[in-house]
Amino acid sequence: MEIENKFSTDCLPRFLIAENVKGILYAIKGKAFPMIMKEFRDAGYTVTHKLLNASEYGVPQKRVRVIIMGFRDLEDFQKFHYPMKVRLADRKVLGDVIIKANDLDQTLFFSDKAVAGMMAVLDKMNKGRAMSLSVPCNTISAHLAKVSLNSTDPVYIVGDKYRCFSSREAARIQSFPDSFRFDSVSQIRQYKAIGNAVPPVMMWHVIHSLQKTLKITQVDFTEIREQYPTSIVENVNETSMDIDRTKNVLISLVKADNIDQYLDRSAKVYYTGKRFPSTVALNKLYYFMPYVKRKGIRDLYFIKIARVGTRKEGQPDEDKNDFRLVFEIDFVGQLFDEYKPIKLEIWRTFTDTIIDKLIP
């Protein structure tokens, strides 16, 4: 297996996205996937991968795929985070995309003979996968044009009869909009193209996350609060200076009116400003370091809880719509003997990194 590199490093595309079935992780007794990743690295990319289930990103289909992301520039790789799952209220099920008029199309129904044959062996075979309208559909494949009740492809029950999905329903299950036309080719080729496709809505979320590496935008605190109504992370308490060098640390400039509590290390709560960068992986928040203006960083704090709150929580003049991130923190220890100046990479206010990159 070889990926031919036809480009010099200077001409290498900045990003690479590859998709494959979950089984690629185990192909050739688990040897194939490491070879693929090595080829990408040899071509000049820093690569990562993750299993994404399309049903968790607004697609009415339980389709699990390996999404490989490649980055020519290490800085882009360090900024990238896979997309967060969408809220339950924004997820789709099969009933959202079924075309009820198709229930009258007899060409979509299996014959009584086919149904009888399947029912006769149903207790012995994992076949005839009739889908419920209240959940996402099972994975559809490229051979839906030849689907049978003796296959593992999903089908649909109308009354006591089984039918397959029309090509338009299959496209909807894959999250294609109705405006996307397939009728310039035969029905068989339509099913094949649809079944082989990457769900565009899931890929939109991947691309949207990738775009954040190009432009740092502000997070929507209201949206985060809806997704995490109580807390974003709750970390296990640190009991010693045995610091985990692999964990994320958020460095943030602290305002002059808050500096005393960090100088005497009595700080228990940190409030971000009204703007917070979208490139920070909220679900990886673990350590916090205050940046003292004209000094730098020195002290390390453990983030017990990260959540969305307000600046003056519980106070009479609290503005309940003045959302920002709130870290409940504990002092861990002094990471450096003296204050260490560093570059605040995001808006001259934040740096998102890991402990290992701070400690020589």
Tab-separated table of N, CA and C in Angstrom, residues 165-312:
chain	number	residue	atom	x	y	z
A	165	PHE	N	-36.132	1.483	0.389
A	165	PHE	CA	-36.155	2.933	0.301
A	165	PHE	C	-36.006	3.379	-1.150
A	166	SER	N	-36.702	4.431	-1.498
A	166	SER	CA	-36.502	5.016	-2.823
A	166	SER	C	-35.140	5.708	-2.840
A	167	SER	N	-34.651	6.037	-4.030
A	167	SER	CA	-33.346	6.697	-4.119
A	167	SER	C	-33.377	8.055	-3.424
A	168	ARG	N	-34.506	8.763	-3.501
A	168	ARG	CA	-34.601	10.055	-2.825
A	168	ARG	C	-34.599	9.881	-1.305
A	169	GLU	N	-35.280	8.841	-0.809
A	169	GLU	CA	-35.248	8.572	0.631
A	169	GLU	C	-33.836	8.201	1.075
A	170	ALA	N	-33.139	7.415	0.258
A	170	ALA	CA	-31.757	7.058	0.580
A	170	ALA	C	-30.884	8.305	0.644
A	171	ALA	N	-31.111	9.228	-0.295
A	171	ALA	CA	-30.352	10.482	-0.303
A	171	ALA	C	-30.646	11.288	0.959
A	172	ARG	N	-31.902	11.308	1.366
A	172	ARG	CA	-32.259	12.024	2.604
A	172	ARG	C	-31.618	11.366	3.818
A	173	ILE	N	-31.595	10.045	3.838
A	173	ILE	CA	-30.968	9.321	4.942
A	173	ILE	C	-29.480	9.678	5.025
A	174	GLN	N	-28.879	9.949	3.869
A	174	GLN	CA	-27.477	10.366	3.830
A	174	GLN	C	-27.317	11.863	4.089
A	175	SER	N	-28.432	12.569	4.255
A	175	SER	CA	-28.495	14.008	4.573
A	175	SER	C	-28.325	14.918	3.364
A	176	PHE	N	-28.489	14.377	2.136
A	176	PHE	CA	-28.500	15.230	0.952
A	176	PHE	C	-29.797	16.039	0.925
A	177	PRO	N	-29.729	17.310	0.569
A	177	PRO	CA	-30.967	18.093	0.426
A	177	PRO	C	-31.726	17.655	-0.822
A	178	ASP	N	-33.031	17.896	-0.839
A	178	ASP	CA	-33.839	17.498	-1.998
A	178	ASP	C	-33.424	18.251	-3.258
A	179	SER	N	-32.756	19.374	-3.089
A	179	SER	CA	-32.311	20.150	-4.254
A	179	SER	C	-31.131	19.494	-4.975
A	180	PHE	N	-30.490	18.518	-4.312
A	180	PHE	CA	-29.370	17.818	-4.941
A	180	PHE	C	-29.933	16.711	-5.822
A	181	ARG	N	-29.698	16.817	-7.129
A	181	ARG	CA	-30.338	15.916	-8.096
A	181	ARG	C	-29.423	14.745	-8.457
A	182	PHE	N	-30.028	13.558	-8.572
A	182	PHE	CA	-29.314	12.357	-8.996
A	182	PHE	C	-29.897	11.761	-10.280
A	183	ASP	N	-30.994	12.340	-10.785
A	183	ASP	CA	-31.756	11.684	-11.843
A	183	ASP	C	-31.148	11.790	-13.236
A	184	SER	N	-29.903	12.275	-13.349
A	184	SER	CA	-29.235	12.286	-14.652
A	184	SER	C	-28.610	10.938	-14.976
A	185	VAL	N	-28.630	10.025	-14.009
A	185	VAL	CA	-28.087	8.683	-14.221
A	185	VAL	C	-29.164	7.655	-13.889
A	186	SER	N	-28.887	6.400	-14.180
A	186	SER	CA	-29.858	5.331	-13.935
A	186	SER	C	-30.130	5.158	-12.451
A	187	GLN	N	-31.223	4.475	-12.145
A	187	GLN	CA	-31.592	4.231	-10.750
A	187	GLN	C	-30.505	3.459	-10.014
A	188	ILE	N	-29.916	2.483	-10.685
A	188	ILE	CA	-28.867	1.682	-10.050
A	188	ILE	C	-27.667	2.553	-9.697
A	189	ARG	N	-27.293	3.435	-10.638
A	189	ARG	CA	-26.146	4.307	-10.383
A	189	ARG	C	-26.467	5.350	-9.315
A	190	GLN	N	-27.726	5.760	-9.223
A	190	GLN	CA	-28.123	6.688	-8.162
A	190	GLN	C	-27.897	6.055	-6.799
A	191	TYR	N	-28.408	4.840	-6.623
A	191	TYR	CA	-28.246	4.149	-5.341
A	191	TYR	C	-26.765	3.954	-5.000
A	192	LYS	N	-25.966	3.607	-6.019
A	192	LYS	CA	-24.543	3.361	-5.782
A	192	LYS	C	-23.845	4.635	-5.335
A	193	ALA	N	-24.120	5.748	-6.031
A	193	ALA	CA	-23.487	7.023	-5.674
A	193	ALA	C	-23.896	7.471	-4.276
A	194	ILE	N	-25.176	7.314	-3.968
A	194	ILE	CA	-25.679	7.734	-2.655
A	194	ILE	C	-25.078	6.870	-1.543
A	195	GLY	N	-25.079	5.560	-1.756
A	195	GLY	CA	-24.572	4.655	-0.725
A	195	GLY	C	-23.086	4.804	-0.459
A	196	ASN	N	-22.331	5.218	-1.475
A	196	ASN	CA	-20.883	5.389	-1.317
A	196	ASN	C	-20.499	6.754	-0.761
A	197	ALA	N	-21.465	7.659	-0.689
A	197	ALA	CA	-21.163	9.045	-0.331
A	197	ALA	C	-20.840	9.207	1.157
A	198	VAL	N	-20.125	10.276	1.454
A	198	VAL	CA	-19.935	10.713	2.843
A	198	VAL	C	-21.094	11.644	3.177
A	199	PRO	N	-21.828	11.420	4.269
A	199	PRO	CA	-22.962	12.295	4.603
A	199	PRO	C	-22.540	13.763	4.642
A	200	PRO	N	-23.108	14.597	3.770
A	200	PRO	CA	-22.651	15.993	3.694
A	200	PRO	C	-22.850	16.786	4.977
A	201	VAL	N	-23.906	16.502	5.751
A	201	VAL	CA	-24.121	17.257	6.987
A	201	VAL	C	-23.034	16.932	8.012
A	202	MET	N	-22.661	15.663	8.123
A	202	MET	CA	-21.570	15.308	9.033
A	202	MET	C	-20.273	15.972	8.582
A	203	MET	N	-20.019	15.943	7.270
A	203	MET	CA	-18.782	16.538	6.768
A	203	MET	C	-18.793	18.057	6.941
A	204	TRP	N	-19.985	18.665	6.922
A	204	TRP	CA	-20.066	20.108	7.176
A	204	TRP	C	-19.522	20.409	8.570
A	205	HIS	N	-19.872	19.579	9.537
A	205	HIS	CA	-19.393	19.810	10.904
A	205	HIS	C	-17.870	19.656	10.970
A	206	VAL	N	-17.326	18.691	10.235
A	206	VAL	CA	-15.876	18.504	10.209
A	206	VAL	C	-15.204	19.729	9.588
A	207	ILE	N	-15.728	20.178	8.452
A	207	ILE	CA	-15.159	21.338	7.775
A	207	ILE	C	-15.293	22.587	8.640
A	208	HIS	N	-16.427	22.712	9.315
A	208	HIS	CA	-16.640	23.870	10.186
A	208	HIS	C	-15.583	23.906	11.292
A	209	SER	N	-15.251	22.749	11.839
A	209	SER	CA	-14.195	22.689	12.853
A	209	SER	C	-12.837	23.029	12.242
A	210	LEU	N	-12.626	22.574	11.009
A	210	LEU	CA	-11.370	22.870	10.331
A	210	LEU	C	-11.226	24.371	10.060
A	211	GLN	N	-12.328	25.016	9.718
A	211	GLN	CA	-12.293	26.453	9.456
A	211	GLN	C	-11.847	27.249	10.673
A	212	LYS	N	-12.112	26.713	11.842
A	212	LYS	CA	-11.730	27.421	13.065
A	212	LYS	C	-10.217	27.517	13.220
A	213	THR	N	-9.479	26.632	12.531
A	213	THR	CA	-8.027	26.743	12.588
A	213	THR	C	-7.535	27.898	11.727
A	214	LEU	N	-8.366	28.342	10.786
A	214	LEU	CA	-7.986	29.443	9.907
A	214	LEU	C	-8.356	30.789	10.500
A	215	LYS	N	-9.471	30.821	11.192
A	215	LYS	CA	-9.942	32.065	11.778
A	215	LYS	C	-10.474	31.778	13.175
A	216	ILE	N	-9.952	32.463	14.132
A	216	ILE	CA	-10.374	32.253	15.510
A	216	ILE	C	-11.631	33.076	15.777
A	217	THR	N	-12.708	32.400	16.025
A	217	THR	CA	-13.972	33.075	16.292
A	217	THR	C	-14.304	32.984	17.777
A	218	GLN	N	-15.315	33.708	18.169
A	218	GLN	CA	-15.746	33.725	19.558
A	218	GLN	C	-16.795	32.647	19.802
A	219	VAL	N	-16.698	31.956	20.925
A	219	VAL	CA	-17.689	30.940	21.244
A	219	VAL	C	-19.021	31.600	21.595
A	220	ASP	N	-20.083	30.850	21.389
A	220	ASP	CA	-21.418	31.302	21.760
A	220	ASP	C	-21.736	30.701	23.131
A	221	PHE	N	-21.660	31.517	24.184
A	221	PHE	CA	-21.869	31.001	25.539
A	221	PHE	C	-23.273	30.432	25.719
A	222	THR	N	-24.257	31.044	25.067
A	222	THR	CA	-25.628	30.545	25.181
A	222	THR	C	-25.737	29.139	24.607
A	223	GLU	N	-25.088	28.924	23.479
A	223	GLU	CA	-25.108	27.606	22.841
A	223	GLU	C	-24.411	26.569	23.713
A	224	ILE	N	-23.277	26.949	24.299
A	224	ILE	CA	-22.543	26.020	25.170
A	224	ILE	C	-23.373	25.694	26.407
A	225	ARG	N	-24.058	26.698	26.941
A	225	ARG	CA	-24.876	26.479	28.138
A	225	ARG	C	-26.035	25.523	27.853
A	226	GLU	N	-26.584	25.603	26.648
A	226	GLU	CA	-27.655	24.684	26.280
A	226	GLU	C	-27.130	23.265	26.159
A	227	GLN	N	-25.915	23.123	25.651
A	227	GLN	CA	-25.332	21.797	25.475
A	227	GLN	C	-24.813	21.221	26.796
A	228	TYR	N	-24.271	22.100	27.650
A	228	TYR	CA	-23.737	21.672	28.954
A	228	TYR	C	-24.422	22.499	30.051
A	229	PRO	N	-25.648	22.152	30.417
A	229	PRO	CA	-26.410	22.983	31.368
A	229	PRO	C	-25.817	23.035	32.770
A	230	THR	N	-25.058	22.024	33.174
A	230	THR	CA	-24.485	22.025	34.527
A	230	THR	C	-22.988	22.294	34.490
A	231	SER	N	-22.244	21.479	33.782
A	231	SER	CA	-20.801	21.679	33.696
A	231	SER	C	-20.275	21.132	32.383
A	232	ILE	N	-19.166	21.714	31.924
A	232	ILE	CA	-18.511	21.242	30.703
A	232	ILE	C	-17.572	20.095	31.042
A	233	VAL	N	-16.766	20.299	32.080
A	233	VAL	CA	-15.893	19.234	32.571
A	233	VAL	C	-15.923	19.222	34.090
A	234	GLU	N	-15.739	18.039	34.656
A	234	GLU	CA	-15.546	17.866	36.097
A	234	GLU	C	-14.361	16.925	36.260
A	235	ASN	N	-13.223	17.474	36.625
A	235	ASN	CA	-11.990	16.701	36.697
A	235	ASN	C	-11.760	16.130	38.089
A	236	VAL	N	-11.059	15.008	38.133
A	236	VAL	CA	-10.707	14.386	39.407
A	236	VAL	C	-9.645	15.246	40.070
A	237	ASN	N	-9.789	15.487	41.348
A	237	ASN	CA	-8.936	16.435	42.060
A	237	ASN	C	-7.475	15.990	42.125
A	238	GLU	N	-6.585	16.967	41.901
A	238	GLU	CA	-5.151	16.719	42.061
A	238	GLU	C	-4.812	16.702	43.560
A	239	THR	N	-3.972	15.776	43.960
A	239	THR	CA	-3.615	15.674	45.378
A	239	THR	C	-2.148	15.988	45.640
A	240	SER	N	-1.372	16.205	44.578
A	240	SER	CA	0.054	16.468	44.776
A	240	SER	C	0.597	17.245	43.594
A	241	MET	N	1.880	17.544	43.648
A	241	MET	CA	2.542	18.214	42.536
A	241	MET	C	2.975	17.229	41.455
A	242	ASP	N	2.438	16.025	41.508
A	242	ASP	CA	2.732	15.041	40.469
A	242	ASP	C	1.918	15.420	39.232
A	243	ILE	N	2.456	16.311	38.440
A	243	ILE	CA	1.720	16.939	37.348
A	243	ILE	C	1.707	16.039	36.122
A	244	ASP	N	0.549	15.940	35.496
A	244	ASP	CA	0.406	15.177	34.261
A	244	ASP	C	0.821	16.063	33.090
A	245	ARG	N	1.962	15.769	32.511
A	245	ARG	CA	2.515	16.622	31.458
A	245	ARG	C	1.739	16.533	30.154
A	246	THR	N	0.871	15.550	30.025
A	246	THR	CA	0.115	15.387	28.779
A	246	THR	C	-1.183	16.200	28.765
A	247	LYS	N	-1.551	16.774	29.912
A	247	LYS	CA	-2.842	17.453	30.021
A	247	LYS	C	-2.793	18.874	29.456
A	248	ASN	N	-3.957	19.319	29.015
A	248	ASN	CA	-4.087	20.677	28.487
A	248	ASN	C	-3.996	21.708	29.603
A	249	VAL	N	-3.418	22.856	29.254
A	249	VAL	CA	-3.353	23.975	30.188
A	249	VAL	C	-3.748	25.236	29.431
A	250	LEU	N	-4.672	25.974	30.013
A	250	LEU	CA	-5.095	27.242	29.433
A	250	LEU	C	-4.409	28.373	30.190
A	251	ILE	N	-3.658	29.180	29.462
A	251	ILE	CA	-2.995	30.353	30.038
A	251	ILE	C	-3.820	31.572	29.655
A	252	SER	N	-4.122	32.404	30.646
A	252	SER	CA	-4.986	33.555	30.385
A	252	SER	C	-4.487	34.788	31.126
A	253	LEU	N	-4.516	35.896	30.420
A	253	LEU	CA	-4.162	37.177	31.028
A	253	LEU	C	-5.206	37.538	32.081
A	254	VAL	N	-4.759	37.865	33.280
A	254	VAL	CA	-5.690	38.259	34.335
A	254	VAL	C	-5.677	39.783	34.464
A	255	LYS	N	-6.844	40.335	34.698
A	255	LYS	CA	-6.972	41.790	34.784
A	255	LYS	C	-6.364	42.319	36.081
A	256	ALA	N	-5.990	43.604	36.036
A	256	ALA	CA	-5.314	44.228	37.178
A	256	ALA	C	-6.154	44.194	38.444
A	257	ASP	N	-7.496	44.301	38.292
A	257	ASP	CA	-8.340	44.325	39.492
A	257	ASP	C	-8.525	42.950	40.116
A	258	ASN	N	-8.004	41.918	39.463
A	258	ASN	CA	-8.093	40.557	40.018
A	258	ASN	C	-6.734	39.997	40.405
A	259	ILE	N	-5.689	40.781	40.232
A	259	ILE	CA	-4.344	40.231	40.333
A	259	ILE	C	-3.973	39.793	41.749
A	260	ASP	N	-4.487	40.464	42.772
A	260	ASP	CA	-4.071	40.162	44.153
A	260	ASP	C	-4.336	38.716	44.535
A	261	GLN	N	-5.490	38.187	44.147
A	261	GLN	CA	-5.833	36.811	44.536
A	261	GLN	C	-4.921	35.786	43.871
A	262	TYR	N	-4.279	36.150	42.767
A	262	TYR	CA	-3.330	35.240	42.130
A	262	TYR	C	-1.925	35.422	42.696
A	263	LEU	N	-1.624	36.623	43.146
A	263	LEU	CA	-0.322	36.844	43.771
A	263	LEU	C	-0.230	36.137	45.117
A	264	ASP	N	-1.359	36.116	45.864
A	264	ASP	CA	-1.321	35.403	47.156
A	264	ASP	C	-1.884	33.980	47.045
A	265	ARG	N	-2.242	33.587	45.817
A	265	ARG	CA	-2.663	32.208	45.512
A	265	ARG	C	-3.939	31.793	46.232
A	266	SER	N	-4.782	32.755	46.511
A	266	SER	CA	-6.049	32.462	47.181
A	266	SER	C	-7.206	32.283	46.203
A	267	ALA	N	-6.945	32.451	44.919
A	267	ALA	CA	-8.019	32.391	43.911
A	267	ALA	C	-8.696	31.026	43.903
A	268	LYS	N	-10.019	31.052	43.895
A	268	LYS	CA	-10.808	29.824	43.837
A	268	LYS	C	-11.704	29.765	42.600
A	269	VAL	N	-11.940	30.927	41.989
A	269	VAL	CA	-12.797	30.987	40.803
A	269	VAL	C	-12.154	31.932	39.793
A	270	TYR	N	-12.136	31.500	38.539
A	270	TYR	CA	-11.654	32.359	37.452
A	270	TYR	C	-12.778	32.570	36.450
A	271	TYR	N	-13.027	33.822	36.101
A	271	TYR	CA	-14.033	34.168	35.101
A	271	TYR	C	-13.333	34.645	33.834
A	272	THR	N	-13.698	34.065	32.704
A	272	THR	CA	-13.168	34.579	31.447
A	272	THR	C	-13.843	35.905	31.124
A	273	GLY	N	-13.361	36.571	30.103
A	273	GLY	CA	-14.045	37.764	29.624
A	273	GLY	C	-15.265	37.380	28.805
A	274	LYS	N	-15.873	38.375	28.187
A	274	LYS	CA	-17.066	38.118	27.377
A	274	LYS	C	-16.724	37.426	26.066
A	275	ARG	N	-15.443	37.474	25.694
A	275	ARG	CA	-14.990	36.810	24.477
A	275	ARG	C	-14.081	35.645	24.858
A	276	PHE	N	-14.352	34.505	24.224
A	276	PHE	CA	-13.520	33.326	24.474
A	276	PHE	C	-13.320	32.604	23.146
A	277	PRO	N	-12.085	32.195	22.822
A	277	PRO	CA	-11.790	31.643	21.495
A	277	PRO	C	-12.391	30.260	21.261
A	278	SER	N	-12.887	30.068	20.047
A	278	SER	CA	-13.524	28.798	19.685
A	278	SER	C	-12.512	27.681	19.472
A	279	THR	N	-11.225	28.007	19.379
A	279	THR	CA	-10.207	26.984	19.120
A	279	THR	C	-9.831	26.180	20.356
A	280	VAL	N	-10.233	26.631	21.519
A	280	VAL	CA	-9.910	25.907	22.755
A	280	VAL	C	-10.862	24.716	22.906
A	281	ALA	N	-10.303	23.543	23.104
A	281	ALA	CA	-11.119	22.331	23.288
A	281	ALA	C	-11.693	22.340	24.703
A	282	LEU	N	-12.956	22.692	24.820
A	282	LEU	CA	-13.557	22.855	26.140
A	282	LEU	C	-13.562	21.560	26.940
A	283	ASN	N	-13.763	20.442	26.249
A	283	ASN	CA	-13.847	19.167	26.972
A	283	ASN	C	-12.474	18.639	27.407
A	284	LYS	N	-11.394	19.395	27.078
A	284	LYS	CA	-10.048	18.989	27.507
A	284	LYS	C	-9.470	19.936	28.554
A	285	LEU	N	-10.250	20.908	29.003
A	285	LEU	CA	-9.759	21.843	30.012
A	285	LEU	C	-9.350	21.077	31.272
A	286	TYR	N	-8.132	21.339	31.743
A	286	TYR	CA	-7.637	20.575	32.901
A	286	TYR	C	-6.816	21.455	33.862
A	287	TYR	N	-5.830	22.176	33.322
A	287	TYR	CA	-5.026	23.086	34.129
A	287	TYR	C	-5.267	24.533	33.681
A	288	PHE	N	-4.984	25.451	34.595
A	288	PHE	CA	-5.092	26.880	34.312
A	288	PHE	C	-3.867	27.594	34.883
A	289	MET	N	-3.333	28.540	34.096
A	289	MET	CA	-2.224	29.349	34.591
A	289	MET	C	-2.539	30.823	34.340
A	290	PRO	N	-2.533	31.639	35.382
A	290	PRO	CA	-2.761	33.073	35.196
A	290	PRO	C	-1.513	33.745	34.615
A	291	TYR	N	-1.717	34.614	33.639
A	291	TYR	CA	-0.622	35.387	33.062
A	291	TYR	C	-0.661	36.772	33.685
A	292	VAL	N	0.398	37.117	34.394
A	292	VAL	CA	0.491	38.418	35.045
A	292	VAL	C	1.192	39.380	34.091
A	293	LYS	N	0.538	40.461	33.792
A	293	LYS	CA	1.071	41.425	32.831
A	293	LYS	C	2.459	41.918	33.238
A	294	ARG	N	3.350	41.970	32.237
A	294	ARG	CA	4.728	42.374	32.386
A	294	ARG	C	5.557	41.413	33.249
A	295	LYS	N	4.985	40.282	33.586
A	295	LYS	CA	5.721	39.255	34.331
A	295	LYS	C	5.738	37.923	33.582
A	296	GLY	N	4.541	37.368	33.328
A	296	GLY	CA	4.447	36.088	32.650
A	296	GLY	C	3.687	35.071	33.481
A	297	ILE	N	4.103	33.815	33.421
A	297	ILE	CA	3.413	32.727	34.122
A	297	ILE	C	4.354	32.088	35.136
A	298	ARG	N	3.750	31.549	36.182
A	298	ARG	CA	4.535	30.859	37.212
A	298	ARG	C	3.710	29.782	37.908
A	299	ASP	N	2.506	30.114	38.327
A	299	ASP	CA	1.705	29.239	39.183
A	299	ASP	C	0.704	28.413	38.377
A	300	LEU	N	0.539	27.170	38.825
A	300	LEU	CA	-0.357	26.234	38.152
A	300	LEU	C	-1.574	25.964	39.026
A	301	TYR	N	-2.739	26.018	38.405
A	301	TYR	CA	-4.001	25.725	39.088
A	301	TYR	C	-4.688	24.547	38.402
A	302	PHE	N	-5.414	23.793	39.190
A	302	PHE	CA	-6.192	22.656	38.693
A	302	PHE	C	-7.637	23.095	38.489
A	303	ILE	N	-8.188	22.796	37.313
A	303	ILE	CA	-9.583	23.138	37.020
A	303	ILE	C	-10.480	22.001	37.501
A	304	LYS	N	-11.152	22.215	38.605
A	304	LYS	CA	-12.065	21.192	39.124
A	304	LYS	C	-13.316	21.106	38.261
A	305	ILE	N	-13.883	22.260	37.982
A	305	ILE	CA	-15.113	22.335	37.199
A	305	ILE	C	-15.003	23.508	36.231
A	306	ALA	N	-15.412	23.282	34.992
A	306	ALA	CA	-15.549	24.361	34.012
A	306	ALA	C	-17.001	24.387	33.568
A	307	ARG	N	-17.602	25.565	33.603
A	307	ARG	CA	-19.014	25.679	33.266
A	307	ARG	C	-19.296	27.076	32.728
A	308	VAL	N	-20.520	27.271	32.272
A	308	VAL	CA	-20.968	28.599	31.849
A	308	VAL	C	-21.686	29.251	33.023
A	309	GLY	N	-21.294	30.473	33.341
A	309	GLY	CA	-21.932	31.212	34.434
A	309	GLY	C	-21.958	32.689	34.117
A	310	THR	N	-22.112	33.506	35.146
A	310	THR	CA	-22.106	34.958	34.974
A	310	THR	C	-21.026	35.572	35.869
A	311	ARG	N	-20.643	36.797	35.536
A	311	ARG	CA	-19.521	37.436	36.225
A	311	ARG	C	-19.793	37.686	37.710
A	312	LYS	N	-21.009	38.064	38.055
A	312	LYS	CA	-21.329	38.384	39.448
A	312	LYS	C	-22.409	37.446	39.976
